[in-house]
CSV table of C-alpha atoms and ligand atoms in Angstrom, one decimal:
chain,number,residue,atom,x,y,z
A,1,UNK,CA,-90.1,166.1,-51.1
A,2,UNK,CA,-88.8,167.2,-54.4
A,3,UNK,CA,-90.9,168.1,-57.5
A,4,UNK,CA,-90.9,165.0,-60.1
A,5,UNK,CA,-89.1,167.6,-62.4
A,6,UNK,CA,-86.4,168.5,-60.0
A,7,UNK,CA,-83.1,168.7,-61.2
A,8,UNK,CA,-80.0,167.6,-59.8
A,9,UNK,CA,-79.1,171.2,-59.1
A,10,UNK,CA,-82.2,171.8,-57.1
A,11,UNK,CA,-81.4,168.8,-55.2
A,12,UNK,CA,-77.9,169.8,-54.6
A,13,UNK,CA,-78.7,173.0,-53.6
A,14,UNK,CA,-81.3,171.7,-50.7
A,15,UNK,CA,-78.8,169.3,-49.4
A,16,UNK,CA,-76.2,172.5,-49.3
A,17,UNK,CA,-78.9,174.7,-47.6
A,18,UNK,CA,-79.4,172.2,-44.8
A,19,UNK,CA,-75.8,171.5,-44.3
A,20,UNK,CA,-74.9,175.1,-44.0
A,21,UNK,CA,-77.4,175.2,-41.0
A,22,UNK,CA,-75.6,172.4,-39.4
A,23,UNK,CA,-78.3,169.7,-40.3
A,24,UNK,CA,-77.6,166.2,-42.3
A,25,UNK,CA,-79.4,165.5,-45.8
A,26,UNK,CA,-80.1,162.0,-46.9
A,27,UNK,CA,-81.2,162.0,-50.6
A,28,UNK,CA,-83.4,159.1,-52.2
A,29,UNK,CA,-84.1,158.5,-55.3
A,30,UNK,CA,-87.1,156.8,-56.5
A,31,UNK,CA,-88.7,155.8,-59.6
A,32,UNK,CA,-91.0,159.1,-59.5
A,33,UNK,CA,-89.3,161.5,-57.4
A,34,UNK,CA,-86.5,162.2,-55.0
A,35,UNK,CA,-86.8,162.7,-51.1
A,36,UNK,CA,-84.3,164.5,-49.0
A,37,UNK,CA,-84.5,163.2,-45.4
A,38,UNK,CA,-83.4,166.0,-43.0
A,39,UNK,CA,-81.8,165.0,-39.5
A,40,UNK,CA,-81.1,167.7,-37.0
A,41,UNK,CA,-82.7,170.5,-35.3
A,42,UNK,CA,-86.4,170.7,-36.7
A,43,UNK,CA,-86.9,174.1,-35.2
A,44,UNK,CA,-84.2,175.5,-37.4
A,45,UNK,CA,-85.1,173.9,-40.7
A,46,UNK,CA,-88.4,175.6,-40.3
A,47,UNK,CA,-86.7,179.0,-40.4
A,48,UNK,CA,-84.9,177.8,-43.5
A,49,UNK,CA,-87.6,178.3,-45.8
A,50,UNK,CA,-87.1,175.2,-47.9
A,51,UNK,CA,-90.4,175.4,-49.8
A,52,UNK,CA,-89.3,178.6,-51.3
A,53,UNK,CA,-86.1,176.6,-53.0
A,54,UNK,CA,-86.5,175.8,-56.6
A,55,UNK,CA,-87.7,172.0,-57.3
A,56,UNK,CA,-89.1,171.6,-53.6
A,57,UNK,CA,-92.5,170.0,-53.6
A,58,UNK,CA,-93.3,170.0,-49.8
A,59,UNK,CA,-91.6,169.8,-46.7
A,60,UNK,CA,-93.2,167.5,-43.9
A,61,UNK,CA,-92.3,166.8,-40.5
A,62,UNK,CA,-92.4,163.1,-39.7
A,63,UNK,CA,-93.4,161.7,-36.4
A,64,UNK,CA,-92.4,158.1,-36.7
A,65,UNK,CA,-88.9,156.6,-36.1
A,66,UNK,CA,-88.5,155.7,-39.9
A,67,UNK,CA,-88.8,158.8,-41.9
A,68,UNK,CA,-88.1,157.8,-45.6
A,69,UNK,CA,-90.3,154.8,-45.7
A,70,UNK,CA,-92.9,156.1,-43.8
A,71,UNK,CA,-96.4,156.6,-45.4
A,72,UNK,CA,-96.8,160.3,-43.6
A,73,UNK,CA,-94.9,162.1,-46.3
A,74,UNK,CA,-95.4,159.9,-48.9
A,75,UNK,CA,-99.0,159.0,-49.0
A,76,UNK,CA,-99.2,157.4,-52.5
A,77,UNK,CA,-98.2,153.8,-52.7
A,78,UNK,CA,-94.5,153.2,-54.5
A,79,UNK,CA,-94.3,150.8,-57.4
A,80,UNK,CA,-91.0,149.2,-57.4
A,81,UNK,CA,-89.8,148.4,-61.0
A,82,UNK,CA,-87.5,145.2,-61.2
A,83,UNK,CA,-86.2,145.1,-64.5
A,84,UNK,CA,-89.5,146.5,-66.1
A,85,UNK,CA,-91.5,144.0,-63.9
A,86,UNK,CA,-93.9,146.2,-61.4
A,87,UNK,CA,-94.4,145.5,-58.0
A,88,UNK,CA,-97.2,147.6,-56.7
A,89,UNK,CA,-100.5,148.9,-56.5
A,90,UNK,CA,-102.8,147.8,-59.7
A,91,UNK,CA,-100.4,144.9,-59.9
A,92,UNK,CA,-100.1,141.3,-58.8
A,93,UNK,CA,-96.7,139.5,-59.2
A,94,UNK,CA,-95.6,136.2,-59.0
A,95,UNK,CA,-91.9,135.5,-57.6
A,96,UNK,CA,-91.3,131.8,-58.2
A,97,UNK,CA,-88.2,129.1,-58.5
A,98,UNK,CA,-86.0,126.7,-56.8
A,99,UNK,CA,-85.1,127.3,-53.1
A,100,UNK,CA,-81.5,126.9,-54.2
A,101,UNK,CA,-79.8,126.6,-57.4
A,102,UNK,CA,-78.2,123.2,-57.5
A,103,UNK,CA,-77.7,122.7,-61.3
A,104,UNK,CA,-78.3,124.2,-64.9
A,105,UNK,CA,-80.9,121.4,-65.9
A,106,UNK,CA,-82.7,122.1,-62.7
A,107,UNK,CA,-82.8,125.8,-62.5
A,108,UNK,CA,-83.8,126.1,-66.2
A,109,UNK,CA,-86.4,123.7,-65.4
A,110,UNK,CA,-87.8,125.2,-62.3
A,111,UNK,CA,-87.8,128.8,-64.3
A,112,UNK,CA,-89.8,127.2,-67.1
A,113,UNK,CA,-92.1,125.9,-64.5
A,114,UNK,CA,-92.3,129.4,-62.8
A,115,UNK,CA,-93.2,131.1,-66.3
A,116,UNK,CA,-95.9,128.5,-67.0
A,117,UNK,CA,-97.5,129.0,-63.6
A,118,UNK,CA,-97.5,132.7,-64.0
A,119,UNK,CA,-94.3,133.9,-62.3
A,120,UNK,CA,-92.8,137.6,-63.7
A,121,UNK,CA,-89.7,137.0,-61.8
A,122,UNK,CA,-87.5,134.1,-60.8
A,123,UNK,CA,-86.1,133.4,-57.3
A,124,UNK,CA,-83.2,131.2,-56.5
A,125,UNK,CA,-80.5,131.1,-54.2
A,126,UNK,CA,-76.9,130.9,-55.1
A,127,UNK,CA,-75.8,132.0,-51.6
A,128,UNK,CA,-77.8,130.0,-49.1
A,129,UNK,CA,-78.0,131.1,-45.5
A,130,UNK,CA,-78.4,127.6,-43.6
A,131,UNK,CA,-79.1,127.1,-40.1
A,132,UNK,CA,-76.7,124.3,-40.1
A,133,UNK,CA,-73.0,124.6,-41.2
A,134,UNK,CA,-73.1,121.2,-42.4
A,135,UNK,CA,-76.2,121.9,-44.9
A,136,UNK,CA,-75.7,122.6,-48.8
A,137,UNK,CA,-74.5,126.4,-48.7
A,138,UNK,CA,-75.1,127.2,-52.4
A,139,UNK,CA,-73.2,127.3,-55.6
A,140,UNK,CA,-72.2,131.0,-55.2
A,141,UNK,CA,-70.6,132.5,-58.2
A,142,UNK,CA,-71.3,129.6,-60.5
A,143,UNK,CA,-75.1,129.6,-59.1
A,144,UNK,CA,-75.6,133.2,-60.3
A,145,UNK,CA,-74.1,132.1,-63.6
A,146,UNK,CA,-76.6,129.5,-63.8
A,147,UNK,CA,-79.3,132.0,-63.0
A,148,UNK,CA,-78.2,134.1,-65.9
A,149,UNK,CA,-78.6,130.8,-68.1
A,150,UNK,CA,-82.1,130.6,-66.8
A,151,UNK,CA,-83.3,134.3,-67.4
A,152,UNK,CA,-81.7,134.1,-71.1
A,153,UNK,CA,-83.9,131.0,-71.6
A,154,UNK,CA,-87.3,132.3,-70.1
A,155,UNK,CA,-86.8,136.2,-69.9
A,156,UNK,CA,-87.6,136.3,-66.3
A,157,UNK,CA,-85.7,138.5,-64.2
A,158,UNK,CA,-83.6,137.3,-61.2
A,159,UNK,CA,-84.3,137.7,-57.5
A,160,UNK,CA,-81.5,136.2,-55.3
A,161,UNK,CA,-80.2,136.6,-52.0
A,162,UNK,CA,-76.9,138.3,-50.9
A,163,UNK,CA,-75.5,137.1,-47.5
A,164,UNK,CA,-72.4,139.1,-46.9
A,165,UNK,CA,-71.6,143.1,-47.6
A,166,UNK,CA,-68.4,142.2,-49.5
A,167,UNK,CA,-70.5,140.0,-52.0
A,168,UNK,CA,-73.0,143.0,-52.9
A,169,UNK,CA,-71.1,144.2,-55.9
A,170,UNK,CA,-71.0,140.4,-57.5
A,171,UNK,CA,-74.6,139.7,-56.7
A,172,UNK,CA,-75.4,143.0,-58.3
A,173,UNK,CA,-74.0,141.8,-61.6
A,174,UNK,CA,-76.6,139.1,-62.0
A,175,UNK,CA,-79.4,140.0,-59.7
A,176,UNK,CA,-82.4,142.2,-60.8
A,177,UNK,CA,-83.5,142.6,-57.3
A,178,UNK,CA,-81.3,141.6,-54.1
A,179,UNK,CA,-82.7,139.4,-51.4
A,180,UNK,CA,-81.8,140.1,-47.8
A,181,UNK,CA,-82.8,137.3,-45.7
A,182,UNK,CA,-84.8,136.8,-42.3
A,183,UNK,CA,-81.3,136.1,-40.9
A,184,UNK,CA,-79.9,139.1,-42.0
A,185,UNK,CA,-82.7,141.6,-41.6
A,186,UNK,CA,-80.6,143.4,-39.0
A,187,UNK,CA,-77.1,143.2,-40.5
A,188,UNK,CA,-76.6,146.7,-41.1
A,189,UNK,CA,-73.5,146.8,-42.9
A,190,UNK,CA,-75.2,144.7,-45.5
A,191,UNK,CA,-78.3,146.9,-45.6
A,192,UNK,CA,-76.0,149.7,-46.3
A,193,UNK,CA,-74.1,148.0,-48.9
A,194,UNK,CA,-77.5,146.7,-50.5
A,195,UNK,CA,-78.7,150.5,-50.2
A,196,UNK,CA,-75.8,151.7,-52.3
A,197,UNK,CA,-76.0,148.7,-55.0
A,198,UNK,CA,-78.4,150.8,-57.3
A,199,UNK,CA,-80.8,147.7,-57.3
A,200,UNK,CA,-83.9,147.0,-55.7
A,201,UNK,CA,-83.9,145.3,-52.5
A,202,UNK,CA,-86.3,142.8,-51.2
A,203,UNK,CA,-86.1,143.1,-47.5
A,204,UNK,CA,-87.3,140.0,-45.6
A,205,UNK,CA,-88.8,140.4,-42.2
A,206,UNK,CA,-86.5,139.0,-39.3
A,207,UNK,CA,-88.3,135.9,-37.9
A,208,UNK,CA,-88.2,137.7,-34.5
A,209,UNK,CA,-88.6,141.3,-35.5
A,210,UNK,CA,-91.4,143.8,-34.8
A,211,UNK,CA,-92.9,145.5,-37.4
A,212,UNK,CA,-91.1,148.7,-36.2
A,213,UNK,CA,-87.8,146.9,-36.3
A,214,UNK,CA,-88.5,145.8,-40.0
A,215,UNK,CA,-89.3,149.4,-41.3
A,216,UNK,CA,-86.0,150.6,-39.3
A,217,UNK,CA,-84.1,148.1,-41.3
A,218,UNK,CA,-85.6,149.2,-44.5
A,219,UNK,CA,-84.8,152.7,-43.4
A,220,UNK,CA,-81.3,151.9,-43.7
A,221,UNK,CA,-81.4,150.7,-46.9
A,222,UNK,CA,-83.3,154.1,-47.8
A,223,UNK,CA,-80.8,156.2,-46.1
A,224,UNK,CA,-78.3,154.8,-48.5
A,225,UNK,CA,-80.1,156.5,-51.6
A,226,UNK,CA,-82.2,153.7,-52.3
A,227,UNK,CA,-86.1,153.6,-51.9
A,228,UNK,CA,-86.8,150.7,-54.6
A,229,UNK,CA,-87.5,148.0,-51.5
A,230,UNK,CA,-90.0,145.6,-51.4
A,231,UNK,CA,-90.9,144.1,-47.6
A,232,UNK,CA,-91.3,140.6,-47.7
A,233,UNK,CA,-93.4,138.8,-44.4
A,234,UNK,CA,-92.2,135.4,-44.3
A,235,UNK,CA,-93.4,134.1,-40.9
A,236,UNK,CA,-92.4,134.7,-37.4
A,237,UNK,CA,-91.6,132.7,-34.4
A,238,UNK,CA,-94.2,132.0,-32.0
A,239,UNK,CA,-95.1,129.2,-29.5
A,240,UNK,CA,-96.4,127.0,-32.6
A,241,UNK,CA,-94.3,124.4,-33.4
A,242,UNK,CA,-96.7,122.4,-35.7
A,243,UNK,CA,-95.4,124.4,-39.1
A,244,UNK,CA,-92.5,125.9,-39.5
A,245,UNK,CA,-93.3,129.8,-39.0
A,246,UNK,CA,-96.5,131.7,-38.0
A,247,UNK,CA,-97.6,133.8,-41.1
A,248,UNK,CA,-98.3,137.3,-40.2
A,249,UNK,CA,-100.9,138.3,-42.4
A,250,UNK,CA,-102.0,141.0,-40.2
A,251,UNK,CA,-98.6,142.6,-41.4
A,252,UNK,CA,-100.0,143.0,-44.8
A,253,UNK,CA,-102.4,145.6,-44.3
A,254,UNK,CA,-100.8,146.9,-41.2
A,255,UNK,CA,-97.6,147.7,-43.2
A,256,UNK,CA,-99.4,149.0,-46.2
A,257,UNK,CA,-101.1,151.6,-43.8
A,258,UNK,CA,-97.5,152.7,-42.3
A,259,UNK,CA,-95.3,152.7,-45.1
A,260,UNK,CA,-95.5,153.6,-49.2
A,261,UNK,CA,-93.5,150.4,-49.9
A,262,UNK,CA,-94.8,147.3,-51.6
A,263,UNK,CA,-95.4,144.1,-49.0
A,264,UNK,CA,-95.5,140.8,-50.4
A,265,UNK,CA,-95.6,137.2,-48.8
A,266,UNK,CA,-93.3,134.3,-49.0
A,267,UNK,CA,-95.9,131.7,-47.7
A,268,UNK,CA,-93.4,128.8,-48.7
A,269,UNK,CA,-90.8,129.7,-45.8
A,270,UNK,CA,-93.8,130.3,-43.5
A,271,UNK,CA,-95.8,126.9,-44.0
A,272,UNK,CA,-92.7,124.9,-44.8
A,273,UNK,CA,-95.0,122.1,-46.0
A,274,UNK,CA,-96.2,122.2,-49.6
A,275,UNK,CA,-99.9,121.4,-48.8
A,276,UNK,CA,-100.0,124.8,-46.5
A,277,UNK,CA,-98.5,127.1,-49.3
A,278,UNK,CA,-101.4,127.7,-51.5
A,279,UNK,CA,-104.0,128.4,-48.9
A,280,UNK,CA,-101.4,130.7,-47.5
A,281,UNK,CA,-100.7,132.3,-50.8
A,282,UNK,CA,-104.6,132.8,-51.2
A,283,UNK,CA,-104.7,134.3,-47.7
A,284,UNK,CA,-101.8,136.8,-49.1
A,285,UNK,CA,-103.6,138.1,-52.2
A,286,UNK,CA,-106.8,138.8,-50.1
A,287,UNK,CA,-104.8,140.4,-47.5
A,288,UNK,CA,-103.6,142.8,-50.2
A,289,UNK,CA,-100.1,141.5,-50.7
A,290,UNK,CA,-98.5,143.0,-54.0
A,291,UNK,CA,-96.5,139.9,-54.8
A,292,UNK,CA,-96.3,136.3,-53.5
A,293,UNK,CA,-93.0,134.4,-53.6
A,294,UNK,CA,-93.0,130.6,-53.7
A,295,UNK,CA,-90.5,127.6,-53.8
A,296,UNK,CA,-90.7,125.1,-56.7
A,297,UNK,CA,-88.8,122.3,-57.7
A,298,UNK,CA,-88.8,119.8,-60.6
A,299,UNK,CA,-88.1,117.1,-58.6
A,300,UNK,CA,-88.9,118.1,-54.8
A,301,UNK,CA,-87.8,114.5,-53.6
A,302,UNK,CA,-84.1,115.1,-54.5
A,303,UNK,CA,-84.2,118.9,-53.7
A,304,UNK,CA,-80.7,119.9,-51.6
A,305,UNK,CA,-82.7,122.6,-49.7
A,306,UNK,CA,-86.6,122.8,-48.7
A,307,UNK,CA,-88.1,119.9,-50.7
A,308,UNK,CA,-91.0,119.6,-48.5
A,309,UNK,CA,-92.3,123.0,-49.3
A,310,UNK,CA,-91.5,123.0,-52.9
A,311,UNK,CA,-94.5,123.2,-55.3
A,312,UNK,CA,-94.8,120.6,-58.1
A,313,UNK,CA,-97.9,119.2,-60.0
A,314,UNK,CA,-101.3,119.8,-58.4
A,315,UNK,CA,-100.1,122.3,-56.1
A,316,UNK,CA,-98.4,124.4,-58.8
A,317,UNK,CA,-101.7,124.3,-60.9
A,318,UNK,CA,-103.8,125.4,-57.9
A,319,UNK,CA,-101.3,128.5,-57.7
A,320,UNK,CA,-101.6,129.1,-61.1
A,321,UNK,CA,-105.1,129.4,-60.8
A,322,UNK,CA,-105.3,131.6,-57.6
A,323,UNK,CA,-102.5,133.9,-59.0
A,324,UNK,CA,-104.9,134.4,-62.1
A,325,UNK,CA,-108.4,134.5,-60.5
A,326,UNK,CA,-108.1,136.0,-57.2
A,327,UNK,CA,-105.8,139.3,-57.9
A,328,UNK,CA,-108.7,140.9,-60.3
A,329,UNK,CA,-111.5,140.8,-57.5
A,330,UNK,CA,-108.8,143.0,-55.6
A,331,UNK,CA,-108.2,145.4,-58.7
A,332,UNK,CA,-105.1,144.0,-59.5
A,333,UNK,CA,-103.9,142.2,-62.7
A,334,UNK,CA,-101.0,139.7,-62.7
A,335,UNK,CA,-98.2,140.7,-64.6
A,336,UNK,CA,-96.8,138.4,-67.0
A,337,UNK,CA,-93.8,138.2,-68.9
B,1,PEP,C1,-84.9,132.0,-49.0
B,1,PEP,O1,-86.0,132.6,-49.2
B,1,PEP,O2,-84.3,131.4,-50.0
B,1,PEP,C2,-84.9,132.2,-47.8
B,1,PEP,C3,-83.6,131.7,-47.2
B,1,PEP,O3,-86.0,132.8,-46.9
B,1,PEP,P1,-85.8,133.2,-45.4
B,1,PEP,O4,-84.6,134.2,-45.4
B,1,PEP,O5,-87.0,133.8,-45.1
B,1,PEP,O6,-85.4,131.9,-44.5
B,2,MN,MN1,-85.3,127.9,-48.4
């Protein structure tokens, strides 16, 4: 763990020392500090006296398989900045927007609804990973341009999904945070490309993934030098079929105890039905989520994707009340834009 004031030369000296001893060193730069992850013969690293090198704060042996994202060597919780919007302790952030970008009018209207409800970040899919190849796949690059129009209109930074490693450079031109969806949680080439993008990354939990698999997936991003990762619980597959997915609320406090990364919840893709979204969002806030991400739509009946779960009218108003009133009970303040 480097000191906050450590220079690039100090970091390079650590890497050189480790490599000279036959080890590997992975440098991860966070907002507040740089961490160098060492892989190799731990006994030998102990003989190197790394704490004596300039800029080194501490050397910690990590016992869990995820090193860079674990809390063992990073006890204080991280705050991820998304174009100036904080996600982390003391803050509560609402992320809202349409499931998919459809038209400029729909997206700008949705962005205004999001801002009005208290959102500080705009979500919206331009590349849609659909279960059916016959379903609407998103507008692609045109969708990204529309998101930029909505950002210009509302000032809300953009969270949008990237589904293919090849698209990471293009999506990074528009996104303030890259989203990796549940179906791609273990697409390791995509994780590595996102890790190298220089953008914060939201990593959704795979619908069939254990918490350890989820944290190992985050480790792929961190290992590429990016610690600005937000973990998103969005419901998992269970035997239950009467709603879309089972929201694993237990994951929120548990992952907070295992990792320093912010943990957020998507109640929309968990419940799958509008009337379930606000109760699940309230539960997420109460469990300590750093942010909640919801789908909304100006006309859910005509939505090209996930209309039944899109908030509008009274449900959106109820969410707006919840995000203002509940976080202060948990020593968090809603971030506004
Ligand atoms: C989404 O948020 O648009 C989405 C596709 O979610 P998930 O990957 O959780 O299904
Ligand atoms: Mn959706």
